[in-house]
Short mmCIF file of C-alpha atoms in Angstrom, two decimals:
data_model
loop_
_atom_site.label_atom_id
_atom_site.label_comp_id
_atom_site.label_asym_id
_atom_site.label_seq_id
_atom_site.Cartn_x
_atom_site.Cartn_y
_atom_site.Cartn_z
CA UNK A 148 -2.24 11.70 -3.63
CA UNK A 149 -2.62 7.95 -3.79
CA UNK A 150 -6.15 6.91 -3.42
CA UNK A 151 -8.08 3.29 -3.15
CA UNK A 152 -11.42 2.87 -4.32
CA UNK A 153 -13.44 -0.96 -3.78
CA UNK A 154 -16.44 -1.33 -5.64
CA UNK A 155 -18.84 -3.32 -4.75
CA UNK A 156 -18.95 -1.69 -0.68
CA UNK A 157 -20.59 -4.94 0.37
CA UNK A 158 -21.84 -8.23 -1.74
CA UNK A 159 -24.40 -10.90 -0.81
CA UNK A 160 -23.86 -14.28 -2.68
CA UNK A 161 -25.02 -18.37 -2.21
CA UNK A 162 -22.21 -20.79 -1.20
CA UNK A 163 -20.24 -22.59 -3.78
CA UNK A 164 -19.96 -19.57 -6.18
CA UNK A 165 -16.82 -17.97 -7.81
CA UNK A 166 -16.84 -14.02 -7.03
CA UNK A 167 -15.02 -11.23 -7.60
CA UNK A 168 -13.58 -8.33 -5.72
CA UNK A 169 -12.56 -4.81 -7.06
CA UNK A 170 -10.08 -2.40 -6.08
CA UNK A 171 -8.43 0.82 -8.26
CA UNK A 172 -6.35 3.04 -7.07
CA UNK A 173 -5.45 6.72 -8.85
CA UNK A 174 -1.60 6.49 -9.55
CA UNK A 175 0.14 3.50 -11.44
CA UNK A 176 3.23 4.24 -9.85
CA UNK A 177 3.06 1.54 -7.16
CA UNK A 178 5.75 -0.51 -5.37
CA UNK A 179 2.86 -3.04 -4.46
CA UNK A 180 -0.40 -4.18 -3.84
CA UNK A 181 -1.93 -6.57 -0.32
CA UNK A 182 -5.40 -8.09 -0.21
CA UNK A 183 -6.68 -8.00 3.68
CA UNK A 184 -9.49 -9.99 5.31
CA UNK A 185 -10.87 -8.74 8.02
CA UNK A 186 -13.37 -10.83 10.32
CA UNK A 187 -15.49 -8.99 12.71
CA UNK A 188 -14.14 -7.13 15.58
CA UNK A 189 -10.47 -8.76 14.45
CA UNK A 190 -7.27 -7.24 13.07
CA UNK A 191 -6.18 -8.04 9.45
CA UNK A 192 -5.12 -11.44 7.98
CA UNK A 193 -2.48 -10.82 4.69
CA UNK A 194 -3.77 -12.99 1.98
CA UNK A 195 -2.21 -12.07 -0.70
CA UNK A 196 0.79 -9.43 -1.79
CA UNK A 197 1.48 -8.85 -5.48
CA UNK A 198 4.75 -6.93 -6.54
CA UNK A 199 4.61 -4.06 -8.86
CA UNK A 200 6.57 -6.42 -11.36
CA UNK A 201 4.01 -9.31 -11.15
CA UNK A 202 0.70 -9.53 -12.76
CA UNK A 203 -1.28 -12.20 -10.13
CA UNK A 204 -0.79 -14.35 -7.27
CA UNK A 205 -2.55 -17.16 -5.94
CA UNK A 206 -3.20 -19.14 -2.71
CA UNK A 207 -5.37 -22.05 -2.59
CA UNK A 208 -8.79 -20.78 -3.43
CA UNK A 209 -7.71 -17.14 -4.20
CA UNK A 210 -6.13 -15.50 -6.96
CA UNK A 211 -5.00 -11.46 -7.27
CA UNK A 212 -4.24 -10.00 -10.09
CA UNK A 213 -3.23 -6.24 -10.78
CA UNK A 214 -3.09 -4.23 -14.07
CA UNK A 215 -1.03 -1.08 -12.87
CA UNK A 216 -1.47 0.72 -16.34
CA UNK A 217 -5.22 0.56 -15.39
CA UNK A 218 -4.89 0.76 -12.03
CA UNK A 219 -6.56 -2.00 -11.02
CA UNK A 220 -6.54 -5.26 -9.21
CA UNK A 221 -8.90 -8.03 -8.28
CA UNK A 222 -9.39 -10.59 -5.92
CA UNK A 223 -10.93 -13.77 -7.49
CA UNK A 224 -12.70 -16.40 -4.81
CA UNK A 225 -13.30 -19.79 -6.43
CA UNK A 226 -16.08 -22.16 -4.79
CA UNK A 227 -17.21 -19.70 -1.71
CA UNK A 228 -18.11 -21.30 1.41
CA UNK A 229 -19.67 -19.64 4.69
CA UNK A 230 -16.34 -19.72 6.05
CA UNK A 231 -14.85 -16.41 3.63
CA UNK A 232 -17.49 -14.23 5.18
CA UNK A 233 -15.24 -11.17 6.02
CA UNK A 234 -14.36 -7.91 5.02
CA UNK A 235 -12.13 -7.89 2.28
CA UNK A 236 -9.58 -4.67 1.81
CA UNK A 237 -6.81 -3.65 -0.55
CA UNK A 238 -3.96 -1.73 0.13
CA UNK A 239 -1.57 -0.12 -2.23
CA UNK A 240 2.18 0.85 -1.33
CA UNK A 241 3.61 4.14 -3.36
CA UNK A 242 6.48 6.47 -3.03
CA UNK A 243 7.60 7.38 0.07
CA UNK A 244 4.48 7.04 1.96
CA UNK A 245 2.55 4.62 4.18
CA UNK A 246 -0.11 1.82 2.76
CA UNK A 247 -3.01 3.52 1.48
CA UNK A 248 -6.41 1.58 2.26
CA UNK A 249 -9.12 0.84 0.31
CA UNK A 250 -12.72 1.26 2.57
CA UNK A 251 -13.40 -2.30 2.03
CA UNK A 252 -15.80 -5.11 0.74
CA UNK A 253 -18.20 -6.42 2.78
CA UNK A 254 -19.12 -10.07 1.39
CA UNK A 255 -21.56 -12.11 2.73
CA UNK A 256 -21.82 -16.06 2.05
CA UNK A 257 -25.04 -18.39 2.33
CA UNK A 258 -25.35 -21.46 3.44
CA UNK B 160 6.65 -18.28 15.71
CA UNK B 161 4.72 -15.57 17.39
CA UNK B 162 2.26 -12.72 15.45
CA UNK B 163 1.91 -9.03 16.41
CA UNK B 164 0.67 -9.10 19.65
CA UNK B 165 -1.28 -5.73 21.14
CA UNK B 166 -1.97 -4.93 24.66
CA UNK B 167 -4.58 -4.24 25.97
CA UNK B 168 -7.36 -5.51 23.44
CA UNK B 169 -9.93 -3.67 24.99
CA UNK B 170 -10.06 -0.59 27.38
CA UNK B 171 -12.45 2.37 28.29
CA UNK B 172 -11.77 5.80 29.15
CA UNK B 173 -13.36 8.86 29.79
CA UNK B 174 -12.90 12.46 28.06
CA UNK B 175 -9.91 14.14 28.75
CA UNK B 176 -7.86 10.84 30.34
CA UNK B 177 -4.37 9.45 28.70
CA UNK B 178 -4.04 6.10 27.01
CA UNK B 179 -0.57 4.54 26.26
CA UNK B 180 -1.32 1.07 23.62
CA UNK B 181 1.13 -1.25 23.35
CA UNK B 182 2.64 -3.45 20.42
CA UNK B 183 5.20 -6.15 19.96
CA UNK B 184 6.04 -6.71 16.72
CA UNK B 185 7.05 -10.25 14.58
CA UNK B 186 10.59 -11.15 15.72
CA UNK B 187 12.97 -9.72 14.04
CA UNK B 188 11.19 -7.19 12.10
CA UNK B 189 11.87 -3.87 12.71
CA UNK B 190 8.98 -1.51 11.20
CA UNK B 191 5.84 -0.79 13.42
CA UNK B 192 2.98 1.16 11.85
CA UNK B 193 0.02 2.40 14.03
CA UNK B 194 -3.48 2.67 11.89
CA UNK B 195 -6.71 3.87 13.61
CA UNK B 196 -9.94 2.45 12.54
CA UNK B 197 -13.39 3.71 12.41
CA UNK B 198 -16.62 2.88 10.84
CA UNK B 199 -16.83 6.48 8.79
CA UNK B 200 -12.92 6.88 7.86
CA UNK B 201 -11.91 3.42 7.63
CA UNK B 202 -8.37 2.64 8.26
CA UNK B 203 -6.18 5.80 8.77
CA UNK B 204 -2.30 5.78 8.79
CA UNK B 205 -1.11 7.38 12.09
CA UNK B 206 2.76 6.87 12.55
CA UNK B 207 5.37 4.55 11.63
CA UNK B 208 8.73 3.32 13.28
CA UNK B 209 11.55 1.87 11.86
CA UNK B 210 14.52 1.41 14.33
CA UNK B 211 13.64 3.60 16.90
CA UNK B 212 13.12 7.04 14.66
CA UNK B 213 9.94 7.68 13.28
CA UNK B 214 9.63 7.49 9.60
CA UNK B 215 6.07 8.62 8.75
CA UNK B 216 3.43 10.82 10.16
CA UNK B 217 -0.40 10.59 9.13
CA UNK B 218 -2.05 13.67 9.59
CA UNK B 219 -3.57 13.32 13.09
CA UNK B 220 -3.11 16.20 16.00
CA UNK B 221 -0.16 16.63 18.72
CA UNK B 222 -2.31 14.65 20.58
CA UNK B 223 -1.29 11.56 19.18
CA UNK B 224 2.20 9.76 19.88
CA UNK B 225 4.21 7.12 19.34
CA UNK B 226 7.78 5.71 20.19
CA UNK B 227 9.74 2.68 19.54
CA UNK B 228 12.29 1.01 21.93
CA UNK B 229 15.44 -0.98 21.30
CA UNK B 230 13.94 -4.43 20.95
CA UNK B 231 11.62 -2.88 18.51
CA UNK B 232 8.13 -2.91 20.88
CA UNK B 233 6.13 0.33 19.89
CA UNK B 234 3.99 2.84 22.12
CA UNK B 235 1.26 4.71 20.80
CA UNK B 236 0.01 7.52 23.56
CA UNK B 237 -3.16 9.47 22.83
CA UNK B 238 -3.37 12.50 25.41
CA UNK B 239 -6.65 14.46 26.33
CA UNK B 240 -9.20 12.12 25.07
CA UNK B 241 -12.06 13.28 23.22
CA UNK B 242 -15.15 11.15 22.17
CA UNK B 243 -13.78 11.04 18.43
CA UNK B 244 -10.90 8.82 19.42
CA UNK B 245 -12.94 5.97 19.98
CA UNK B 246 -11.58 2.91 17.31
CA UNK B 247 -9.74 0.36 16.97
CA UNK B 248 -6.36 0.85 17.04
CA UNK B 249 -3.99 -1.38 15.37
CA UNK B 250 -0.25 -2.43 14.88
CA UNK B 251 1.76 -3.76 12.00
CA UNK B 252 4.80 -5.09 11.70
CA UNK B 253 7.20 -5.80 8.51
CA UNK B 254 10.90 -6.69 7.78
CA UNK B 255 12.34 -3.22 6.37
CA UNK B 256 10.53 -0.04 5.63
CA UNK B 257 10.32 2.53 2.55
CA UNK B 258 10.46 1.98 -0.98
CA UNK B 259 8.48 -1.52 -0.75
CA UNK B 260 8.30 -2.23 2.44
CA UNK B 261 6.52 -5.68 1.58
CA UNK B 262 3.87 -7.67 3.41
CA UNK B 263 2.57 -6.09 6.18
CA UNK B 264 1.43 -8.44 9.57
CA UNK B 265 -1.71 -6.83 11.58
CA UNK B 266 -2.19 -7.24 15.45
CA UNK B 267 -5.51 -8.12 16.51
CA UNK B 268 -5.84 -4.34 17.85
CA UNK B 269 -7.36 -2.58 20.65
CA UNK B 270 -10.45 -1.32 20.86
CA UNK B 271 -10.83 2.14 22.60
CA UNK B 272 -14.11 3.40 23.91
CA UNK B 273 -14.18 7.43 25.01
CA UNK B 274 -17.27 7.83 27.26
#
């Protein structure tokens, strides 16, 4: 059974620094992997899906990679502003089943 | 072009009532997934639809139901309400399903409140 782990649960840092997010997940044997943000209240905003075949995507300030061997990925932030304050999740697609969530990474950015 | 769109965003109900939540996926895709969300379980998979037949079942009671119509608009149904089923309840759409179904798009989910 397919499970997501983020590490750290919730992450406090000053604006204009580069951070990094952490998700695992048990088996390697992954179709893909999608890095969520959720804002308060909100549903979740795709930011970012990586293919089992590809080692890292990026969009404008972010950048994902995964290591399935390891079974790991992580979600790099470059130059954090107030704005990023969210809850970050992973998700991981395997087998015949439905996404499989991660509980999330609460990050905090101050002014 | 329009996002998953869930009716109604917010609602409250009391104990033992029926709720029916409604979602409209992305045009043109055709797989609907229904997660609930709490604080202590985070997000858990309920059902999924992928041209009208269901494809997936989390592992939630009878209680809980979904369907899917022609035009691919979902219904989730939650009978007998009990205090516990207070979340947020939300939709996802994507293009195919199974075997990489691909990027998933969220609704901005309704939030059910069980007095």
């Amino acid at each position: 059974k397919q499970e997501v782990t983020q590490i750290p649960a919730a992450l406090s840092v000053p604006e204009g620094e580069n951070l990094v997010l952490n998700c695992s997940f048990t088996d390697s044997a992954i179709y893909n992997l999608q890095w969520f943000r959720q804002d308060p209240g909100k549903g979740l905003t795709s930011l970012l899906l990586i293919q089992s075949s590809q080692r890292e995507q990026t969009s404008g300030r972010l950048n994902a990679s995964l290591d399935k061997s390891s079974g790991r990925s992580t979600l790099y932030i470059a130059a954090s502003q107030p704005g990023d304050s969210a809850t970050y999740l992973c998700a991981v697609e395997s087998g015949n089943t439905p996404l499989v969530f991660g509980k999330g990474t609460r990050l905090s950015v101050i002014a | 072009k329009a996002g998953v769109t869930q009716t109604p965003r917010y609602l409250i109900k009391t104990r033992g009532q029926q709720v029916t939540l409604s979602c409209s996926p992305i045009s043109g895709h055709r797989s609907v997934s229904w997660y609930q969300q709490t604080p202590g379980q985070g997000l858990q998979f309920l059902f999924e639809y992928f041209s009208e037949t269901q494809r997936n079942k989390g592992n939630f009671p009878g209680r809980f139901s979904g369907r899917q119509f022609s035009n691919s608009r979902s219904e989730m149904n939650v009978s007998t309400l009990e205090l516990g089923d207070s979340a947020l309840y939300l939709c996802a759409s994507s293009w195919t399903s199974g075997s990489g179904t691909g990027e998933l798009f969220f609704g901005e989910g309704s939030r059910l409140t069980v007095l």
